[in-house]
């Protein structure tokens, strides 16, 4: 029998828990990891000396993660040979270069998360691949599409400016490079500036400290591939934060460390992961030409409202939409309207979150710890987490959850971490405190593109992002930005957004090159019309101020007029992909001017 939920009581509990966490300082509570210089040294690859580069390439791409790799691959397929990727890390991979913490794995199914599987012929080994396999896949793309020779690693772009006389972009870097490119792409990633809680005493700690994206295996022992971290056997370790990253690494540290204290401000919702190997025989049956695009489309269809489809991925992401659909279908059609739809969404959410909370009780042995691990907010208020051993880690004898009931860690001392008025002496502090999100794009990119007539991108976007299709910017010819905002905004599978933008870039560049054009740029009218369309949307449930604070809702401050510009197509991902597919196929490139 279905349990009858007291919805008012749950709403009230959500409100109380949220109120505990709202802070006046919002995003300003954090500090950039780079402010603590000795914590941002690349622990994975030694920096190689090289002479500055001063030549010219057809296409330069800033960022060597999925965006740069897939765009590079598509350009090579379109016959553009000199593509140069500029990357801060010592190799390709972007987020997967840096995030080598134990247990790191994708949380969207590999079949749709790992790009260019069909082109490379790679079969993911697991439904949710682990980080070393994804990193190796990045290298595979780099090798197969010959992107290594021209790449500049351990190189950050410091300046990017359009030369309207020569019709080229000038790119300057941290390594003294000053070269030109006819076209430039940017794929600097949404989550690449590591942040720390701005705690008093941060610099005073005398033990070992690192951020999860700079995991120091020379200290912990072990490897990203899963070798045990034997050096932690006599260590007391603190992990600060319980977001998606902590959820993946806590079980591994819990097994390795003598003592582990996990400092929690807000619990994540932890649903089942159900990871498992991919069967090669099964894979062969589905790997027909065009299979990955079919899977992308199927995932999008299953994330959209409408007639139920066969669900290829069948996981927690598609379940969210399935549950809402089922609730709506229980209503007589005559009662379908925006209010009843939102109520159906809320009902589905209440039921799911109750299940997730009950799951904690069924796994965690200590009753108080179990209570404290329960998430009291709607599932999409924070990144939903899925894991099969995170909650079990709290049954390990040496692991303690330090629940701060929304207050967080108070300060760091020479010897440890202070929370709830108590000092926890530790040898090592691991910051699982996430990445900067709320700041402006140009502030995170580390450079500010200067376009036609000396206009800065930050000025063009002073009142919010302005693009055509999330990709082209008026006044910034031959420039492309690869990211999900003002486009599909499919956050449950970011690589799909990237692959689609790469397809558009290669089509646009091929059109320009085959016709001998030197410039391509969106008109102001096309950009204005696109931004108006984006802003005509009702907004999203994600970002609601009714949610507990986090980066999804601008740390509780909600969507401002400026960051509302970061929404996606008002019709959702399905509508965006359909629009852009038709736009590309028409061959007219409406809204762009080639000259
Ligand atoms: P998050 O920003 O999600 O988590 C940061 C954590 O630090 C939160 O639990 C936060 O608490 C906590 N925190 C901040 N300040 C304090 C404090 N003073 N005291 C105690 N705790 C504090 O970062 P993550 O690195 O976990 O994840 C970032 C994103 O990266 C994810 O949302 C996801 O998009 C992506 N990711 C994807 C993965 C994948 O695909 N496999 C895996 C890991 C991450 P509070 O919640 O209260 O703010």
XYZ file of C-alpha atoms and ligand atoms in Angstrom:
643
model
C 0.000 0.000 0.000
C 1.306 3.471 -0.880
C 2.184 5.521 2.178
C 0.088 8.707 2.463
C 2.464 11.653 2.692
C 1.814 14.721 4.783
C 2.786 17.164 2.062
C 2.357 20.277 4.195
C 4.666 18.829 6.840
C 7.277 17.988 4.196
C 7.035 21.471 2.661
C 7.492 22.976 6.107
C 10.491 20.756 6.838
C 12.056 21.785 3.505
C 11.502 25.448 4.423
C 13.061 25.066 7.880
C 16.104 23.231 6.540
C 16.552 25.829 3.802
C 16.285 28.742 6.256
C 19.140 27.257 8.296
C 21.409 27.478 5.260
C 20.610 30.809 3.604
C 23.547 33.206 3.993
C 23.857 36.881 3.198
C 27.294 36.420 1.601
C 26.073 33.881 -1.032
C 28.889 33.201 -3.513
C 31.239 35.488 -1.562
C 31.571 32.845 1.168
C 34.077 31.031 -1.077
C 37.677 31.646 -2.046
C 39.487 30.505 -5.129
C 41.927 27.673 -4.551
C 44.447 29.651 -6.619
C 44.690 32.155 -3.748
C 46.590 29.419 -1.906
C 49.315 29.086 -4.509
C 50.984 25.936 -3.204
C 47.719 23.978 -3.588
C 47.389 24.505 -7.347
C 50.489 22.756 -8.638
C 49.675 20.112 -11.274
C 50.389 16.866 -9.396
C 50.069 14.686 -12.503
C 52.429 15.911 -15.261
C 55.720 17.793 -15.047
C 55.704 21.071 -16.983
C 57.939 20.884 -20.087
C 60.010 23.861 -21.141
C 59.251 25.089 -24.671
C 59.838 28.136 -26.847
C 56.951 30.596 -27.325
C 54.809 30.010 -30.410
C 54.308 32.913 -32.836
C 52.777 31.308 -35.959
C 49.286 31.220 -37.520
C 46.686 28.420 -37.457
C 43.284 28.116 -39.077
C 41.464 27.185 -35.877
C 42.536 27.672 -32.263
C 40.449 26.141 -29.502
C 40.824 27.224 -25.876
C 40.323 24.220 -23.607
C 41.328 20.609 -24.158
C 38.352 18.902 -22.559
C 35.464 17.283 -24.393
C 34.560 20.609 -26.091
C 37.992 21.108 -27.649
C 38.444 17.458 -28.525
C 35.085 16.989 -30.207
C 35.273 20.319 -32.047
C 38.826 19.462 -33.118
C 37.711 16.051 -34.353
C 34.771 17.459 -36.299
C 36.981 20.135 -37.895
C 39.500 17.501 -38.933
C 36.665 15.483 -40.446
C 35.662 18.644 -42.349
C 39.174 18.912 -43.773
C 40.624 21.632 -41.509
C 44.112 20.355 -40.800
C 45.718 22.948 -38.586
C 43.678 22.917 -35.416
C 45.483 23.975 -32.260
C 44.126 23.224 -28.810
C 45.408 25.312 -25.902
C 45.046 23.606 -22.538
C 45.955 24.474 -18.923
C 46.518 20.838 -17.981
C 49.397 18.605 -19.026
C 47.228 16.546 -21.411
C 43.741 16.422 -22.886
C 40.751 15.683 -20.682
C 39.689 18.946 -19.032
C 37.659 17.972 -15.993
C 38.829 14.389 -16.480
C 42.456 15.479 -16.511
C 42.141 17.173 -13.128
C 39.576 15.042 -11.338
C 41.479 11.855 -10.528
C 40.179 11.448 -7.017
C 39.528 7.827 -6.017
C 36.173 6.572 -7.235
C 35.663 9.329 -9.828
C 33.245 8.188 -12.491
C 30.665 9.706 -14.812
C 27.175 9.971 -13.395
C 25.428 10.013 -16.751
C 25.463 6.687 -18.634
C 28.738 6.171 -20.535
C 26.878 5.314 -23.744
C 25.733 8.941 -23.987
C 28.318 10.617 -21.759
C 31.503 9.576 -23.585
C 31.605 11.423 -26.915
C 32.605 9.968 -30.289
C 32.203 6.357 -29.180
C 30.985 5.413 -32.615
C 33.799 7.240 -34.411
C 36.498 5.710 -32.196
C 34.888 2.261 -31.989
C 35.317 2.244 -28.226
C 32.878 0.231 -26.131
C 32.610 1.602 -22.571
C 33.435 -1.122 -20.058
C 30.782 -0.056 -17.539
C 27.363 1.584 -17.561
C 29.057 4.460 -15.659
C 32.727 4.457 -16.636
C 35.422 5.354 -14.146
C 37.685 8.353 -14.646
C 40.818 6.557 -15.957
C 38.796 5.081 -18.825
C 37.285 8.469 -19.666
C 40.694 10.132 -19.538
C 42.113 7.435 -21.824
C 39.172 8.014 -24.160
C 40.145 11.692 -24.358
C 43.670 10.667 -25.345
C 42.179 8.230 -27.885
C 40.247 11.070 -29.547
C 43.383 13.227 -29.487
C 45.432 10.492 -31.162
C 42.832 9.373 -33.684
C 42.150 12.897 -34.898
C 45.781 13.934 -34.761
C 45.262 16.724 -32.266
C 48.404 16.189 -30.193
C 51.143 17.602 -32.444
C 49.738 21.095 -32.605
C 48.443 21.256 -29.003
C 49.895 23.554 -26.340
C 49.656 21.987 -22.875
C 50.247 23.629 -19.517
C 49.293 26.840 -21.255
C 46.660 29.348 -20.180
C 45.264 31.998 -22.492
C 45.797 35.484 -21.097
C 44.472 37.637 -23.963
C 42.342 37.154 -27.049
C 41.753 40.016 -29.473
C 40.325 40.439 -32.970
C 42.494 42.171 -35.530
C 40.012 43.727 -37.922
C 42.690 44.598 -40.484
C 44.186 41.149 -40.797
C 40.891 39.380 -39.968
C 42.515 37.119 -37.401
C 42.405 36.523 -33.664
C 45.580 37.205 -31.705
C 46.064 34.749 -28.853
C 48.481 35.393 -26.001
C 49.302 32.927 -23.260
C 51.032 32.320 -19.953
C 53.955 30.769 -21.875
C 54.744 33.909 -23.871
C 52.981 32.676 -27.023
C 51.535 35.283 -29.391
C 50.033 33.566 -32.418
C 47.088 34.199 -34.712
C 44.122 32.101 -35.770
C 41.427 32.655 -38.356
C 38.806 31.126 -36.074
C 38.712 30.649 -32.342
C 36.621 28.355 -30.166
C 36.202 28.475 -26.409
C 35.346 25.493 -24.255
C 36.653 26.518 -20.880
C 34.071 24.476 -18.963
C 31.542 25.459 -16.331
C 33.266 23.831 -13.340
C 36.990 24.406 -13.625
C 37.926 26.973 -10.971
C 38.331 25.018 -7.753
C 36.955 26.831 -4.718
C 37.390 26.559 -0.961
C 35.111 27.638 1.846
C 36.444 31.034 2.977
C 37.174 29.790 6.480
C 39.249 31.635 9.058
C 42.605 29.943 9.574
C 42.689 28.280 6.149
C 46.372 29.069 5.672
C 47.337 28.084 9.216
C 46.908 24.316 8.845
C 50.274 22.592 9.266
C 49.285 19.188 7.914
C 48.621 18.110 4.332
C 45.737 19.770 2.454
C 44.472 19.473 -1.105
C 41.345 19.965 -3.206
C 39.743 16.869 -4.733
C 40.646 18.046 -8.247
C 44.355 18.084 -7.276
C 44.424 14.700 -5.521
C 47.911 14.029 -4.214
C 48.554 10.291 -4.561
C 52.169 10.847 -3.527
C 50.718 11.596 -0.073
C 47.800 9.147 0.073
C 49.398 6.271 -1.810
C 47.283 4.332 -4.278
C 46.367 5.305 -7.815
C 43.386 6.723 -9.714
C 42.970 3.195 -11.123
C 42.010 1.971 -7.661
C 45.186 0.708 -5.971
C 44.599 1.062 -2.213
C 45.784 4.277 -0.560
C 48.002 2.478 1.938
C 49.734 5.659 3.169
C 46.473 6.685 4.835
C 46.454 3.631 7.121
C 47.900 5.642 10.015
C 46.300 8.970 9.091
C 43.373 10.988 10.435
C 41.642 12.553 7.460
C 38.979 15.249 7.147
C 36.815 15.603 4.043
C 34.972 18.916 3.865
C 31.849 18.822 1.718
C 29.293 16.176 0.788
C 28.457 17.028 -2.844
C 28.762 14.737 -5.877
C 32.562 14.574 -5.588
C 32.640 13.639 -1.904
C 29.963 11.009 -2.502
C 32.321 9.256 -4.911
C 35.559 9.511 -2.919
C 34.336 9.035 0.684
C 33.934 5.219 0.394
C 37.545 4.872 -0.755
C 39.004 7.096 1.951
C 36.797 5.400 4.550
C 38.385 2.067 3.657
C 41.950 3.419 3.643
C 42.221 5.925 6.488
C 42.722 5.197 10.176
C 40.062 7.807 10.948
C 37.839 9.738 8.564
C 35.704 12.721 9.545
C 33.261 13.851 6.865
C 32.126 17.424 7.517
C 28.620 17.883 6.206
C 26.704 21.124 5.819
C 23.901 19.760 3.635
C 23.395 16.085 2.783
C 23.187 15.055 -0.871
C 20.320 12.854 -2.043
C 21.773 9.426 -2.734
C 19.782 7.104 -4.949
C 20.961 3.684 -6.167
C 23.617 3.653 -8.916
C 23.340 0.051 -10.129
C 26.560 0.212 -12.089
C 27.700 -2.859 -13.971
C 29.804 -4.039 -16.896
C 28.630 -3.553 -20.479
C 28.246 -6.833 -22.292
C 30.266 -6.966 -25.525
C 27.723 -9.250 -27.267
C 24.894 -6.886 -26.417
C 26.959 -3.881 -27.523
C 27.554 -5.497 -30.890
C 23.830 -5.832 -31.432
C 23.170 -2.136 -30.899
C 26.331 -0.624 -32.432
C 24.864 -0.044 -35.880
C 25.761 3.123 -37.817
C 24.280 6.184 -36.146
C 23.727 4.404 -32.823
C 25.129 7.080 -30.538
C 22.997 9.859 -32.043
C 19.998 7.519 -31.617
C 20.893 7.126 -27.941
C 21.312 10.884 -27.508
C 17.899 11.479 -29.049
C 16.313 8.738 -26.969
C 17.686 10.202 -23.734
C 16.381 13.658 -24.652
C 12.963 12.231 -25.558
C 12.814 10.444 -22.227
C 13.748 13.640 -20.391
C 10.934 15.506 -22.113
C 7.240 15.400 -21.463
C 5.168 13.605 -24.072
C 4.391 10.089 -25.117
C 6.451 7.460 -23.308
C 9.297 6.039 -25.372
C 11.373 2.942 -24.969
C 14.037 4.073 -22.496
C 17.535 2.962 -23.579
C 19.396 4.382 -20.586
C 16.859 3.543 -17.857
C 18.397 5.327 -14.907
C 17.701 7.909 -12.239
C 17.702 10.759 -14.752
C 15.045 9.333 -17.028
C 13.144 8.060 -14.000
C 12.535 11.651 -12.874
C 10.621 12.452 -16.073
C 8.929 9.030 -16.160
C 7.495 9.537 -12.682
C 6.142 12.987 -13.572
C 4.616 11.604 -16.776
C 2.947 8.821 -14.840
C 1.490 11.275 -12.333
C 0.152 13.470 -15.120
C -1.361 10.449 -16.875
C -3.333 9.678 -13.710
C -5.181 12.985 -14.127
C -8.209 13.232 -16.394
C -7.134 15.088 -19.529
C -9.706 17.818 -18.832
C -7.681 18.748 -15.725
C -4.362 19.229 -17.488
C -3.072 22.773 -16.967
C 0.209 24.329 -15.721
C -0.881 24.184 -12.059
C -1.901 20.512 -12.133
C 1.323 19.693 -14.004
C 3.420 21.442 -11.347
C 1.451 19.657 -8.629
C 2.081 16.320 -10.365
C 5.777 17.171 -10.518
C 5.789 17.970 -6.804
C 3.945 14.753 -5.931
C 6.384 12.655 -7.952
C 9.249 14.438 -6.236
C 7.865 13.961 -2.716
C 7.495 10.230 -3.351
C 10.999 9.890 -4.824
C 12.614 11.815 -1.976
C 10.750 9.723 0.597
C 12.171 6.612 -1.092
C 15.649 8.119 -1.030
C 15.305 8.980 2.669
C 14.045 5.472 3.479
C 17.030 4.070 1.599
C 19.304 5.784 4.145
C 17.538 3.971 7.016
C 17.880 0.641 5.254
C 21.661 1.037 4.837
C 23.113 3.149 7.661
C 23.295 1.271 10.958
C 23.657 4.149 13.399
C 20.261 5.777 13.762
C 21.467 9.324 14.429
C 23.884 9.208 11.494
C 21.077 7.924 9.276
C 18.809 10.813 10.304
C 21.556 13.301 9.548
C 22.223 11.873 6.092
C 18.668 12.545 4.916
C 18.190 15.247 2.302
C 15.259 17.579 2.946
C 14.715 19.373 -0.349
C 13.381 18.551 -3.797
C 15.566 16.217 -5.822
C 16.610 18.799 -8.418
C 17.475 21.455 -5.839
C 20.993 20.032 -5.813
C 22.837 17.707 -8.146
C 21.084 14.341 -7.601
C 23.638 11.715 -6.564
C 23.595 7.995 -7.240
C 25.960 5.664 -5.430
C 26.042 2.091 -4.201
C 28.667 2.371 -1.438
C 28.581 5.966 -0.143
C 26.016 5.448 2.612
C 27.634 2.119 3.552
C 30.887 3.991 4.252
C 29.294 5.365 7.429
C 29.138 1.804 8.765
C 32.949 1.638 8.701
C 34.252 1.753 12.289
C 36.751 4.564 11.616
C 34.336 6.851 9.744
C 32.351 9.591 11.423
C 29.841 11.974 9.914
C 30.270 15.412 11.451
C 26.833 16.856 10.819
C 26.881 20.625 11.234
C 23.148 21.076 10.663
C 23.567 23.679 7.930
C 26.238 25.697 9.715
C 29.302 24.193 8.075
C 32.853 24.101 9.314
C 33.690 27.064 11.566
C 37.415 27.397 11.049
C 40.667 25.649 10.395
C 43.453 25.588 12.956
C 47.095 24.515 12.812
C 46.066 20.985 13.738
C 42.621 20.436 12.359
C 39.048 21.416 11.711
C 36.583 23.097 14.065
C 32.869 22.338 13.764
C 30.003 22.452 16.249
C 32.459 24.080 18.667
C 34.700 21.006 18.699
C 38.213 20.644 17.248
C 38.902 17.543 15.173
C 42.659 17.033 14.999
C 43.652 15.587 11.641
C 46.748 14.933 9.536
C 45.113 15.743 6.218
C 42.257 17.939 5.003
C 40.631 17.147 1.679
C 38.457 19.940 0.335
C 35.525 18.498 -1.621
C 34.135 22.006 -1.768
C 33.393 22.276 -5.468
C 33.946 24.838 -8.177
C 33.130 28.477 -8.850
C 29.847 28.845 -10.731
C 28.120 32.113 -9.876
C 30.715 34.476 -11.389
C 30.738 35.918 -14.926
C 31.947 33.733 -17.795
C 34.883 36.021 -18.548
C 35.964 36.058 -14.889
C 36.124 32.260 -14.906
C 37.740 31.980 -18.346
C 40.692 34.067 -17.126
C 40.684 36.302 -20.221
C 38.217 38.696 -21.801
C 37.859 38.396 -25.586
C 38.151 41.764 -27.339
C 36.087 41.844 -30.508
C 35.378 44.264 -33.330
C 36.019 47.920 -32.436
C 37.696 46.952 -29.155
C 34.480 45.771 -27.510
C 35.089 43.381 -24.626
C 32.947 40.275 -24.250
C 32.353 41.244 -20.605
C 30.890 44.595 -21.789
C 28.787 42.937 -24.480
C 27.403 40.686 -21.739
C 27.181 43.387 -19.095
C 23.458 42.806 -18.623
C 23.641 39.081 -19.319
C 24.868 36.661 -21.949
C 23.970 37.477 -25.590
C 24.433 34.915 -28.349
C 22.828 33.328 -31.343
C 22.143 29.670 -30.441
C 24.461 29.895 -27.426
C 27.402 29.745 -29.841
C 27.922 32.897 -31.950
C 28.277 36.472 -30.669
C 27.618 39.672 -32.621
C 30.776 41.807 -32.831
C 32.995 38.770 -32.297
C 33.524 37.352 -35.792
C 34.854 33.836 -36.322
C 34.393 33.054 -32.624
C 32.423 30.138 -31.168
C 31.542 29.387 -27.550
C 30.913 25.749 -26.701
C 28.669 25.477 -23.627
C 25.011 24.646 -22.897
C 23.475 28.055 -21.969
C 21.110 29.765 -24.447
C 21.112 26.422 -26.220
C 19.853 22.985 -25.162
C 20.920 23.478 -21.539
C 20.758 19.709 -21.099
C 22.560 19.549 -17.781
C 21.863 15.839 -17.298
C 24.179 15.154 -20.252
C 26.515 18.056 -20.967
C 28.541 16.204 -23.664
C 25.457 16.022 -25.895
C 25.362 19.848 -25.916
C 29.044 19.861 -26.822
C 28.778 17.370 -29.671
C 25.913 19.354 -31.152
C 27.834 22.652 -31.012
C 30.870 20.939 -32.572
C 28.645 19.753 -35.427
C 27.475 23.328 -35.992
C 30.984 24.786 -35.846
C 32.336 22.357 -38.424
C 29.364 23.038 -40.724
C 29.812 26.827 -40.429
C 33.589 26.710 -40.906
C 33.243 24.355 -43.880
C 30.743 26.774 -45.435
C 33.127 29.722 -44.935
C 36.196 27.870 -46.171
C 34.625 26.297 -49.226
C 33.344 29.695 -50.363
C 36.516 31.647 -49.616
C 34.966 33.858 -46.922
C 37.183 35.529 -44.353
C 34.531 36.292 -41.733
C 31.370 34.850 -40.270
C 29.314 36.632 -37.626
C 25.733 36.699 -36.384
C 23.702 39.825 -37.080
C 22.603 41.963 -34.156
C 18.967 41.291 -35.085
C 19.477 37.533 -35.043
C 21.231 37.709 -31.684
C 18.550 39.980 -30.195
C 15.765 37.727 -31.450
C 17.454 34.658 -30.008
C 17.986 36.271 -26.596
C 14.328 37.396 -26.587
C 13.277 33.834 -27.329
C 15.417 32.459 -24.478
C 14.021 35.046 -22.056
C 10.451 34.290 -23.084
C 10.707 30.979 -21.212
C 9.116 30.556 -17.830
C 12.429 29.606 -16.291
C 13.222 26.354 -14.604
C 12.521 24.606 -11.344
C 16.293 24.458 -10.974
C 17.312 27.804 -9.548
C 14.277 28.212 -7.329
C 14.755 30.218 -4.149
C 12.547 27.630 -2.440
C 15.511 25.279 -2.750
C 18.248 24.847 -0.212
C 21.216 27.043 -1.254
C 23.801 25.721 -3.668
C 25.266 26.553 -7.039
C 22.029 25.512 -8.802
C 20.198 28.489 -7.286
C 23.002 31.023 -7.009
C 23.621 30.067 -3.357
C 20.003 30.716 -2.412
C 19.741 34.094 -4.112
C 17.864 32.648 -7.091
C 17.932 33.597 -10.709
C 18.784 37.272 -11.242
C 17.799 39.169 -14.385
C 21.413 38.835 -15.516
C 21.834 35.108 -14.967
C 18.363 34.403 -16.391
C 20.187 34.911 -19.689
C 21.887 31.583 -19.013
C 18.649 29.655 -19.481
C 18.153 27.309 -22.397
C 15.642 27.193 -25.239
C 12.165 27.794 -23.746
C 10.906 24.595 -25.374
C 13.609 22.539 -23.652
C 16.463 20.458 -25.028
C 14.278 18.578 -27.509
C 13.056 21.835 -29.077
C 16.579 23.264 -29.259
C 18.107 20.203 -30.902
C 15.232 20.002 -33.409
C 15.609 23.704 -34.252
C 19.343 23.559 -34.748
C 19.212 20.344 -36.747
C 16.772 21.944 -39.205
C 18.868 25.148 -39.236
C 22.019 23.211 -40.154
C 20.293 21.015 -42.712
C 18.750 23.992 -44.520
C 22.269 25.138 -45.454
C 21.113 28.785 -45.223
C 22.806 29.492 -41.861
C 20.069 32.017 -41.135
C 21.221 34.816 -38.811
C 24.885 34.499 -39.795
C 26.588 36.778 -42.285
C 29.523 35.407 -44.276
C 31.803 37.971 -45.934
P 29.577 20.886 -4.789
O 29.592 22.366 -4.979
O 28.443 20.128 -5.286
O 29.760 20.514 -3.267
C 30.529 21.277 -2.394
C 30.286 20.779 -1.000
O 31.043 21.557 -0.083
C 28.819 20.913 -0.577
O 28.453 19.756 0.102
C 28.850 22.135 0.330
O 27.795 22.178 1.255
C 30.178 21.893 1.009
N 30.650 23.058 1.740
C 30.875 24.313 1.301
N 31.254 25.108 2.296
C 31.283 24.342 3.407
C 31.590 24.587 4.754
N 31.950 25.811 5.174
N 31.520 23.554 5.621
C 31.158 22.329 5.210
N 30.836 22.037 3.955
C 30.903 23.037 3.064
O 30.969 20.368 -5.430
P 31.325 18.923 -6.017
O 32.752 18.970 -6.389
O 30.879 17.858 -5.117
O 30.438 18.820 -7.307
C 30.391 19.883 -8.245
C 29.713 19.429 -9.510
O 30.625 18.695 -10.289
C 28.535 18.495 -9.333
O 27.362 19.144 -8.992
C 28.459 17.864 -10.684
O 27.819 18.709 -11.606
C 29.921 17.747 -11.026
N 30.385 16.397 -10.678
C 30.090 15.435 -11.555
C 30.495 14.184 -11.329
C 30.239 13.193 -12.368
O 29.693 13.431 -13.398
N 30.650 12.040 -12.162
C 31.187 13.781 -10.112
C 31.472 14.883 -9.239
C 31.069 16.138 -9.522
P 26.371 22.835 0.870
O 25.666 21.803 0.062
O 25.733 23.141 2.147
O 26.677 24.073 0.063
